[in-house]
């Protein structure tokens, strides 16, 4: 076949090309192929002749008017002296296999694009499939996860896992919520939809799991349920307080009558004790009513800075000398409209709690700042409303609280103090007062690391109520600069993108440091600034910053975090970043940071 003519052509080949054997024998490839395809095949044949080696290659050819894919294996045919005198070729139609492979690739691509984590494990719990969303959610790449036990990888307590797995094996599916942990040890609340997969004989083969991260959704749900619970407790407490007032009123009124009739000093002392206890009870009832009904008081313009100065004076005079009190209030602090006596009570309650949390001494910091809350901030906190606010911060270095305690601190009568040392009404009253002023309270605390209370109060700006909300045009505008936003929370990414695009920026989104590095390598010349979260799975913010700076020492970076902001800011600074913003950030804070970063000298 050195001249390209067929010497042997079997029946299978004839059926494949739609020709009779005699129509092909003695002719070259033009008998069955178009001139272009015939030239392509003959070139492949010549390569086999010249190399003297067997070749296997996929060829896409049009035979019998149908394009199909063939796996062609060709080998040189030699005579007794080893001289090549022809080619032996075997072709196999693999069109269907290629179509199946393409379909599988398309399905795999779709699974990788799914927002849910999709994993498959065998009946011994070893992972067989792990899509891209699973990589983003849990922090392990597919290469790291495949073959490992899902039980050991994602669970600290396997009891829930075994219960759900047994339900799948018994019923064929399981739907519910389960606790899992990512690579960094962060607890995740997962809504799982698990299905039993069977083989061709109907025997159980594996378990397909589609897992959705509902951690943030459940936090909002808990906030809503807590608000409902507080409202119900308020109604109940109001009813009890009303009845208690009816009990205490005649006691207090009767004491004075008895005192006028009683001359015995010992009995006068007993009456004084009864009066003191009843008065204390009446004060508690007033606090309960404040919590239950909300607090009404006179509404005047209040200088928060003056209140903090008074609280600082009281703390310095009455607290242990081992507690250092510091105050930080800017001169341009906005005013709030409210009752100064009630706001004084709020600050005093928070400071007394801080004092009690530092029996061996420590540091108490009182500060205030102006903050414009926008729609983005409100979307990230269920209690927030857009507009100008004064934020009062009371921070101590005391014993701190566990998440379980933080969950309940605003409930009336809940206290962690010893019997007789606390009524459990201080913080519930604080919440009622702040709510009646249109504000809200945020708490951050960790055992052994202290507690931070932030009181948000609607403010009146110095330019008057007509300028209370800063117009969008007053905020810093972008000029088409491309910003790479890196954050593992989808809601934060989307809200930030919408905000930046509204103010004239272009945006690229990355769910983690690994994805961000790849994006930066591709768009390095276009990206003007990088905004990165410091706490992320797979590759944290500090590592991401270090890699980006190695790629481009002049890269402009803004770091952000909502966890232990001082520590995270220090990490960012250590990595060479000069701009840090705490989360959740407002649009004004973000846009100002971008403007400063983009316009500072390189």
mmCIF file with all atom_site columns, N, CA and C in Angstrom, residues 320-372:
data_model
loop_
_atom_site.group_PDB
_atom_site.id
_atom_site.type_symbol
_atom_site.label_atom_id
_atom_site.label_alt_id
_atom_site.label_comp_id
_atom_site.label_asym_id
_atom_site.label_entity_id
_atom_site.label_seq_id
_atom_site.pdbx_PDB_ins_code
_atom_site.Cartn_x
_atom_site.Cartn_y
_atom_site.Cartn_z
_atom_site.occupancy
_atom_site.B_iso_or_equiv
_atom_site.pdbx_formal_charge
_atom_site.auth_seq_id
_atom_site.auth_comp_id
_atom_site.auth_asym_id
_atom_site.auth_atom_id
_atom_site.pdbx_PDB_model_num
ATOM 1   N N  . UNK A 1 320 ? -12.750 49.848 91.075 1.00 0.00 ? 320 UNK A N  1
ATOM 2   C CA . UNK A 1 320 ? -11.449 49.488 91.618 1.00 0.00 ? 320 UNK A CA 1
ATOM 3   C C  . UNK A 1 320 ? -10.340 50.241 90.882 1.00 0.00 ? 320 UNK A C  1
ATOM 4   N N  . UNK A 1 321 ? -9.296  50.603 91.614 1.00 0.00 ? 321 UNK A N  1
ATOM 5   C CA . UNK A 1 321 ? -8.195  51.343 91.009 1.00 0.00 ? 321 UNK A CA 1
ATOM 6   C C  . UNK A 1 321 ? -7.411  50.475 90.016 1.00 0.00 ? 321 UNK A C  1
ATOM 7   N N  . UNK A 1 322 ? -7.635  49.165 90.071 1.00 0.00 ? 322 UNK A N  1
ATOM 8   C CA . UNK A 1 322 ? -6.943  48.281 89.124 1.00 0.00 ? 322 UNK A CA 1
ATOM 9   C C  . UNK A 1 322 ? -7.617  48.274 87.749 1.00 0.00 ? 322 UNK A C  1
ATOM 10  N N  . UNK A 1 323 ? -8.740  48.973 87.636 1.00 0.00 ? 323 UNK A N  1
ATOM 11  C CA . UNK A 1 323 ? -9.423  49.079 86.346 1.00 0.00 ? 323 UNK A CA 1
ATOM 12  C C  . UNK A 1 323 ? -9.078  50.424 85.720 1.00 0.00 ? 323 UNK A C  1
ATOM 13  N N  . UNK A 1 324 ? -8.439  50.398 84.588 1.00 0.00 ? 324 UNK A N  1
ATOM 14  C CA . UNK A 1 324 ? -8.053  51.618 83.879 1.00 0.00 ? 324 UNK A CA 1
ATOM 15  C C  . UNK A 1 324 ? -9.171  52.011 82.922 1.00 0.00 ? 324 UNK A C  1
ATOM 16  N N  . UNK A 1 325 ? -9.677  53.229 83.068 1.00 0.00 ? 325 UNK A N  1
ATOM 17  C CA . UNK A 1 325 ? -10.787 53.716 82.244 1.00 0.00 ? 325 UNK A CA 1
ATOM 18  C C  . UNK A 1 325 ? -10.238 54.700 81.214 1.00 0.00 ? 325 UNK A C  1
ATOM 19  N N  . UNK A 1 326 ? -10.553 54.453 79.950 1.00 0.00 ? 326 UNK A N  1
ATOM 20  C CA . UNK A 1 326 ? -10.111 55.341 78.872 1.00 0.00 ? 326 UNK A CA 1
ATOM 21  C C  . UNK A 1 326 ? -11.325 55.806 78.079 1.00 0.00 ? 326 UNK A C  1
ATOM 22  N N  . UNK A 1 327 ? -11.264 57.046 77.583 1.00 0.00 ? 327 UNK A N  1
ATOM 23  C CA . UNK A 1 327 ? -12.367 57.613 76.793 1.00 0.00 ? 327 UNK A CA 1
ATOM 24  C C  . UNK A 1 327 ? -11.808 58.176 75.489 1.00 0.00 ? 327 UNK A C  1
ATOM 25  N N  . UNK A 1 328 ? -12.508 57.914 74.392 1.00 0.00 ? 328 UNK A N  1
ATOM 26  C CA . UNK A 1 328 ? -12.073 58.386 73.077 1.00 0.00 ? 328 UNK A CA 1
ATOM 27  C C  . UNK A 1 328 ? -13.298 58.885 72.315 1.00 0.00 ? 328 UNK A C  1
ATOM 28  N N  . UNK A 1 329 ? -13.467 60.196 72.257 1.00 0.00 ? 329 UNK A N  1
ATOM 29  C CA . UNK A 1 329 ? -14.640 60.796 71.616 1.00 0.00 ? 329 UNK A CA 1
ATOM 30  C C  . UNK A 1 329 ? -14.178 61.899 70.674 1.00 0.00 ? 329 UNK A C  1
ATOM 31  N N  . UNK A 1 330 ? -14.537 61.859 69.389 1.00 0.00 ? 330 UNK A N  1
ATOM 32  C CA . UNK A 1 330 ? -14.124 62.908 68.452 1.00 0.00 ? 330 UNK A CA 1
ATOM 33  C C  . UNK A 1 330 ? -14.866 64.217 68.715 1.00 0.00 ? 330 UNK A C  1
ATOM 34  N N  . UNK A 1 331 ? -14.269 65.320 68.303 1.00 0.00 ? 331 UNK A N  1
ATOM 35  C CA . UNK A 1 331 ? -14.890 66.638 68.521 1.00 0.00 ? 331 UNK A CA 1
ATOM 36  C C  . UNK A 1 331 ? -16.118 66.848 67.654 1.00 0.00 ? 331 UNK A C  1
ATOM 37  N N  . UNK A 1 332 ? -16.151 66.190 66.491 1.00 0.00 ? 332 UNK A N  1
ATOM 38  C CA . UNK A 1 332 ? -17.268 66.418 65.564 1.00 0.00 ? 332 UNK A CA 1
ATOM 39  C C  . UNK A 1 332 ? -18.370 65.371 65.700 1.00 0.00 ? 332 UNK A C  1
ATOM 40  N N  . UNK A 1 333 ? -18.506 64.783 66.883 1.00 0.00 ? 333 UNK A N  1
ATOM 41  C CA . UNK A 1 333 ? -19.519 63.734 67.083 1.00 0.00 ? 333 UNK A CA 1
ATOM 42  C C  . UNK A 1 333 ? -20.919 64.317 66.908 1.00 0.00 ? 333 UNK A C  1
ATOM 43  N N  . UNK A 1 334 ? -21.738 63.601 66.143 1.00 0.00 ? 334 UNK A N  1
ATOM 44  C CA . UNK A 1 334 ? -23.116 64.032 65.938 1.00 0.00 ? 334 UNK A CA 1
ATOM 45  C C  . UNK A 1 334 ? -23.909 63.940 67.242 1.00 0.00 ? 334 UNK A C  1
ATOM 46  N N  . UNK A 1 335 ? -25.054 64.593 67.284 1.00 0.00 ? 335 UNK A N  1
ATOM 47  C CA . UNK A 1 335 ? -25.941 64.520 68.446 1.00 0.00 ? 335 UNK A CA 1
ATOM 48  C C  . UNK A 1 335 ? -27.032 63.487 68.193 1.00 0.00 ? 335 UNK A C  1
ATOM 49  N N  . UNK A 1 336 ? -27.659 63.039 69.278 1.00 0.00 ? 336 UNK A N  1
ATOM 50  C CA . UNK A 1 336 ? -28.806 62.133 69.166 1.00 0.00 ? 336 UNK A CA 1
ATOM 51  C C  . UNK A 1 336 ? -29.990 62.766 69.882 1.00 0.00 ? 336 UNK A C  1
ATOM 52  N N  . UNK A 1 337 ? -31.171 62.370 69.500 1.00 0.00 ? 337 UNK A N  1
ATOM 53  C CA . UNK A 1 337 ? -32.379 62.876 70.143 1.00 0.00 ? 337 UNK A CA 1
ATOM 54  C C  . UNK A 1 337 ? -32.909 61.805 71.090 1.00 0.00 ? 337 UNK A C  1
ATOM 55  N N  . UNK A 1 338 ? -33.012 62.148 72.373 1.00 0.00 ? 338 UNK A N  1
ATOM 56  C CA . UNK A 1 338 ? -33.455 61.143 73.317 1.00 0.00 ? 338 UNK A CA 1
ATOM 57  C C  . UNK A 1 338 ? -33.524 61.682 74.730 1.00 0.00 ? 338 UNK A C  1
ATOM 58  N N  . UNK A 1 339 ? -33.654 60.772 75.660 1.00 0.00 ? 339 UNK A N  1
ATOM 59  C CA . UNK A 1 339 ? -33.730 61.099 77.083 1.00 0.00 ? 339 UNK A CA 1
ATOM 60  C C  . UNK A 1 339 ? -32.350 60.900 77.691 1.00 0.00 ? 339 UNK A C  1
ATOM 61  N N  . UNK A 1 340 ? -31.675 61.965 78.131 1.00 0.00 ? 340 UNK A N  1
ATOM 62  C CA . UNK A 1 340 ? -30.315 61.814 78.655 1.00 0.00 ? 340 UNK A CA 1
ATOM 63  C C  . UNK A 1 340 ? -30.244 60.934 79.895 1.00 0.00 ? 340 UNK A C  1
ATOM 64  N N  . UNK A 1 341 ? -31.291 60.965 80.736 1.00 0.00 ? 341 UNK A N  1
ATOM 65  C CA . UNK A 1 341 ? -31.291 60.132 81.944 1.00 0.00 ? 341 UNK A CA 1
ATOM 66  C C  . UNK A 1 341 ? -31.310 58.652 81.575 1.00 0.00 ? 341 UNK A C  1
ATOM 67  N N  . UNK A 1 342 ? -32.154 58.293 80.612 1.00 0.00 ? 342 UNK A N  1
ATOM 68  C CA . UNK A 1 342 ? -32.239 56.897 80.199 1.00 0.00 ? 342 UNK A CA 1
ATOM 69  C C  . UNK A 1 342 ? -30.946 56.446 79.515 1.00 0.00 ? 342 UNK A C  1
ATOM 70  N N  . UNK A 1 343 ? -30.375 57.282 78.646 1.00 0.00 ? 343 UNK A N  1
ATOM 71  C CA . UNK A 1 343 ? -29.121 56.928 77.984 1.00 0.00 ? 343 UNK A CA 1
ATOM 72  C C  . UNK A 1 343 ? -27.982 56.828 79.002 1.00 0.00 ? 343 UNK A C  1
ATOM 73  N N  . UNK A 1 344 ? -28.032 57.664 80.038 1.00 0.00 ? 344 UNK A N  1
ATOM 74  C CA . UNK A 1 344 ? -27.060 57.579 81.128 1.00 0.00 ? 344 UNK A CA 1
ATOM 75  C C  . UNK A 1 344 ? -27.176 56.215 81.809 1.00 0.00 ? 344 UNK A C  1
ATOM 76  N N  . UNK A 1 345 ? -28.420 55.759 82.006 1.00 0.00 ? 345 UNK A N  1
ATOM 77  C CA . UNK A 1 345 ? -28.643 54.450 82.636 1.00 0.00 ? 345 UNK A CA 1
ATOM 78  C C  . UNK A 1 345 ? -28.089 53.325 81.761 1.00 0.00 ? 345 UNK A C  1
ATOM 79  N N  . UNK A 1 346 ? -28.258 53.438 80.428 1.00 0.00 ? 346 UNK A N  1
ATOM 80  C CA . UNK A 1 346 ? -27.727 52.426 79.509 1.00 0.00 ? 346 UNK A CA 1
ATOM 81  C C  . UNK A 1 346 ? -26.218 52.303 79.669 1.00 0.00 ? 346 UNK A C  1
ATOM 82  N N  . UNK A 1 347 ? -25.527 53.445 79.635 1.00 0.00 ? 347 UNK A N  1
ATOM 83  C CA . UNK A 1 347 ? -24.064 53.428 79.724 1.00 0.00 ? 347 UNK A CA 1
ATOM 84  C C  . UNK A 1 347 ? -23.606 52.935 81.089 1.00 0.00 ? 347 UNK A C  1
ATOM 85  N N  . UNK A 1 348 ? -24.315 53.332 82.154 1.00 0.00 ? 348 UNK A N  1
ATOM 86  C CA . UNK A 1 348 ? -23.933 52.896 83.492 1.00 0.00 ? 348 UNK A CA 1
ATOM 87  C C  . UNK A 1 348 ? -24.117 51.388 83.646 1.00 0.00 ? 348 UNK A C  1
ATOM 88  N N  . UNK A 1 349 ? -25.225 50.846 83.093 1.00 0.00 ? 349 UNK A N  1
ATOM 89  C CA . UNK A 1 349 ? -25.452 49.398 83.142 1.00 0.00 ? 349 UNK A CA 1
ATOM 90  C C  . UNK A 1 349 ? -24.310 48.640 82.459 1.00 0.00 ? 349 UNK A C  1
ATOM 91  N N  . UNK A 1 350 ? -23.911 49.117 81.269 1.00 0.00 ? 350 UNK A N  1
ATOM 92  C CA . UNK A 1 350 ? -22.851 48.436 80.523 1.00 0.00 ? 350 UNK A CA 1
ATOM 93  C C  . UNK A 1 350 ? -21.518 48.524 81.267 1.00 0.00 ? 350 UNK A C  1
ATOM 94  N N  . UNK A 1 351 ? -21.244 49.667 81.869 1.00 0.00 ? 351 UNK A N  1
ATOM 95  C CA . UNK A 1 351 ? -19.971 49.833 82.588 1.00 0.00 ? 351 UNK A CA 1
ATOM 96  C C  . UNK A 1 351 ? -19.931 48.994 83.866 1.00 0.00 ? 351 UNK A C  1
ATOM 97  N N  . UNK A 1 352 ? -21.053 48.900 84.567 1.00 0.00 ? 352 UNK A N  1
ATOM 98  C CA . UNK A 1 352 ? -21.099 48.075 85.783 1.00 0.00 ? 352 UNK A CA 1
ATOM 99  C C  . UNK A 1 352 ? -20.876 46.605 85.429 1.00 0.00 ? 352 UNK A C  1
ATOM 100 N N  . UNK A 1 353 ? -21.495 46.159 84.334 1.00 0.00 ? 353 UNK A N  1
ATOM 101 C CA . UNK A 1 353 ? -21.273 44.776 83.886 1.00 0.00 ? 353 UNK A CA 1
ATOM 102 C C  . UNK A 1 353 ? -19.807 44.554 83.523 1.00 0.00 ? 353 UNK A C  1
ATOM 103 N N  . UNK A 1 354 ? -19.199 45.547 82.860 1.00 0.00 ? 354 UNK A N  1
ATOM 104 C CA . UNK A 1 354 ? -17.778 45.440 82.508 1.00 0.00 ? 354 UNK A CA 1
ATOM 105 C C  . UNK A 1 354 ? -16.924 45.365 83.765 1.00 0.00 ? 354 UNK A C  1
ATOM 106 N N  . UNK A 1 355 ? -17.262 46.177 84.766 1.00 0.00 ? 355 UNK A N  1
ATOM 107 C CA . UNK A 1 355 ? -16.518 46.140 86.044 1.00 0.00 ? 355 UNK A CA 1
ATOM 108 C C  . UNK A 1 355 ? -16.605 44.770 86.683 1.00 0.00 ? 355 UNK A C  1
ATOM 109 N N  . UNK A 1 356 ? -17.814 44.193 86.703 1.00 0.00 ? 356 UNK A N  1
ATOM 110 C CA . UNK A 1 356 ? -18.001 42.885 87.342 1.00 0.00 ? 356 UNK A CA 1
ATOM 111 C C  . UNK A 1 356 ? -17.275 41.779 86.586 1.00 0.00 ? 356 UNK A C  1
ATOM 112 N N  . UNK A 1 357 ? -17.022 42.000 85.289 1.00 0.00 ? 357 UNK A N  1
ATOM 113 C CA . UNK A 1 357 ? -16.303 40.993 84.490 1.00 0.00 ? 357 UNK A CA 1
ATOM 114 C C  . UNK A 1 357 ? -14.794 41.088 84.673 1.00 0.00 ? 357 UNK A C  1
ATOM 115 N N  . UNK A 1 358 ? -14.327 42.100 85.449 1.00 0.00 ? 358 UNK A N  1
ATOM 116 C CA . UNK A 1 358 ? -12.882 42.281 85.653 1.00 0.00 ? 358 UNK A CA 1
ATOM 117 C C  . UNK A 1 358 ? -12.561 42.342 87.146 1.00 0.00 ? 358 UNK A C  1
ATOM 118 N N  . UNK A 1 359 ? -12.819 41.262 87.899 1.00 0.00 ? 359 UNK A N  1
ATOM 119 C CA . UNK A 1 359 ? -12.577 41.286 89.352 1.00 0.00 ? 359 UNK A CA 1
ATOM 120 C C  . UNK A 1 359 ? -11.110 41.492 89.716 1.00 0.00 ? 359 UNK A C  1
ATOM 121 N N  . UNK A 1 360 ? -10.206 41.113 88.813 1.00 0.00 ? 360 UNK A N  1
ATOM 122 C CA . UNK A 1 360 ? -8.775  41.291 89.069 1.00 0.00 ? 360 UNK A CA 1
ATOM 123 C C  . UNK A 1 360 ? -8.231  42.546 88.383 1.00 0.00 ? 360 UNK A C  1
ATOM 124 N N  . UNK A 1 361 ? -9.107  43.372 87.860 1.00 0.00 ? 361 UNK A N  1
ATOM 125 C CA . UNK A 1 361 ? -8.678  44.571 87.165 1.00 0.00 ? 361 UNK A CA 1
ATOM 126 C C  . UNK A 1 361 ? -8.591  44.357 85.670 1.00 0.00 ? 361 UNK A C  1
ATOM 127 N N  . UNK A 1 362 ? -8.351  45.452 84.959 1.00 0.00 ? 362 UNK A N  1
ATOM 128 C CA . UNK A 1 362 ? -8.270  45.378 83.505 1.00 0.00 ? 362 UNK A CA 1
ATOM 129 C C  . UNK A 1 362 ? -8.442  46.751 82.895 1.00 0.00 ? 362 UNK A C  1
ATOM 130 N N  . UNK A 1 363 ? -8.927  46.775 81.657 1.00 0.00 ? 363 UNK A N  1
ATOM 131 C CA . UNK A 1 363 ? -9.077  48.030 80.920 1.00 0.00 ? 363 UNK A CA 1
ATOM 132 C C  . UNK A 1 363 ? -10.516 48.178 80.448 1.00 0.00 ? 363 UNK A C  1
ATOM 133 N N  . UNK A 1 364 ? -11.091 49.368 80.666 1.00 0.00 ? 364 UNK A N  1
ATOM 134 C CA . UNK A 1 364 ? -12.447 49.696 80.213 1.00 0.00 ? 364 UNK A CA 1
ATOM 135 C C  . UNK A 1 364 ? -12.327 50.882 79.268 1.00 0.00 ? 364 UNK A C  1
ATOM 136 N N  . UNK A 1 365 ? -12.736 50.687 78.018 1.00 0.00 ? 365 UNK A N  1
ATOM 137 C CA . UNK A 1 365 ? -12.619 51.736 77.002 1.00 0.00 ? 365 UNK A CA 1
ATOM 138 C C  . UNK A 1 365 ? -14.001 52.206 76.582 1.00 0.00 ? 365 UNK A C  1
ATOM 139 N N  . UNK A 1 366 ? -14.224 53.519 76.690 1.00 0.00 ? 366 UNK A N  1
ATOM 140 C CA . UNK A 1 366 ? -15.473 54.149 76.266 1.00 0.00 ? 366 UNK A CA 1
ATOM 141 C C  . UNK A 1 366 ? -15.169 54.993 75.037 1.00 0.00 ? 366 UNK A C  1
ATOM 142 N N  . UNK A 1 367 ? -15.857 54.745 73.960 1.00 0.00 ? 367 UNK A N  1
ATOM 143 C CA . UNK A 1 367 ? -15.595 55.506 72.735 1.00 0.00 ? 367 UNK A CA 1
ATOM 144 C C  . UNK A 1 367 ? -16.885 55.733 71.975 1.00 0.00 ? 367 UNK A C  1
ATOM 145 N N  . UNK A 1 368 ? -16.839 56.653 71.032 1.00 0.00 ? 368 UNK A N  1
ATOM 146 C CA . UNK A 1 368 ? -18.005 56.955 70.192 1.00 0.00 ? 368 UNK A CA 1
ATOM 147 C C  . UNK A 1 368 ? -17.515 57.425 68.832 1.00 0.00 ? 368 UNK A C  1
ATOM 148 N N  . UNK A 1 369 ? -18.337 57.199 67.817 1.00 0.00 ? 369 UNK A N  1
ATOM 149 C CA . UNK A 1 369 ? -17.968 57.607 66.459 1.00 0.00 ? 369 UNK A CA 1
ATOM 150 C C  . UNK A 1 369 ? -19.227 57.818 65.634 1.00 0.00 ? 369 UNK A C  1
ATOM 151 N N  . UNK A 1 370 ? -19.066 58.549 64.544 1.00 0.00 ? 370 UNK A N  1
ATOM 152 C CA . UNK A 1 370 ? -20.157 58.742 63.590 1.00 0.00 ? 370 UNK A CA 1
ATOM 153 C C  . UNK A 1 370 ? -20.124 57.630 62.551 1.00 0.00 ? 370 UNK A C  1
ATOM 154 N N  . UNK A 1 371 ? -21.294 57.146 62.174 1.00 0.00 ? 371 UNK A N  1
ATOM 155 C CA . UNK A 1 371 ? -21.361 56.116 61.137 1.00 0.00 ? 371 UNK A CA 1
ATOM 156 C C  . UNK A 1 371 ? -22.643 56.288 60.339 1.00 0.00 ? 371 UNK A C  1
ATOM 157 N N  . UNK A 1 372 ? -22.501 56.286 59.030 1.00 0.00 ? 372 UNK A N  1
ATOM 158 C CA . UNK A 1 372 ? -23.659 56.346 58.146 1.00 0.00 ? 372 UNK A CA 1
ATOM 159 C C  . UNK A 1 372 ? -24.009 54.926 57.715 1.00 0.00 ? 372 UNK A C  1
#
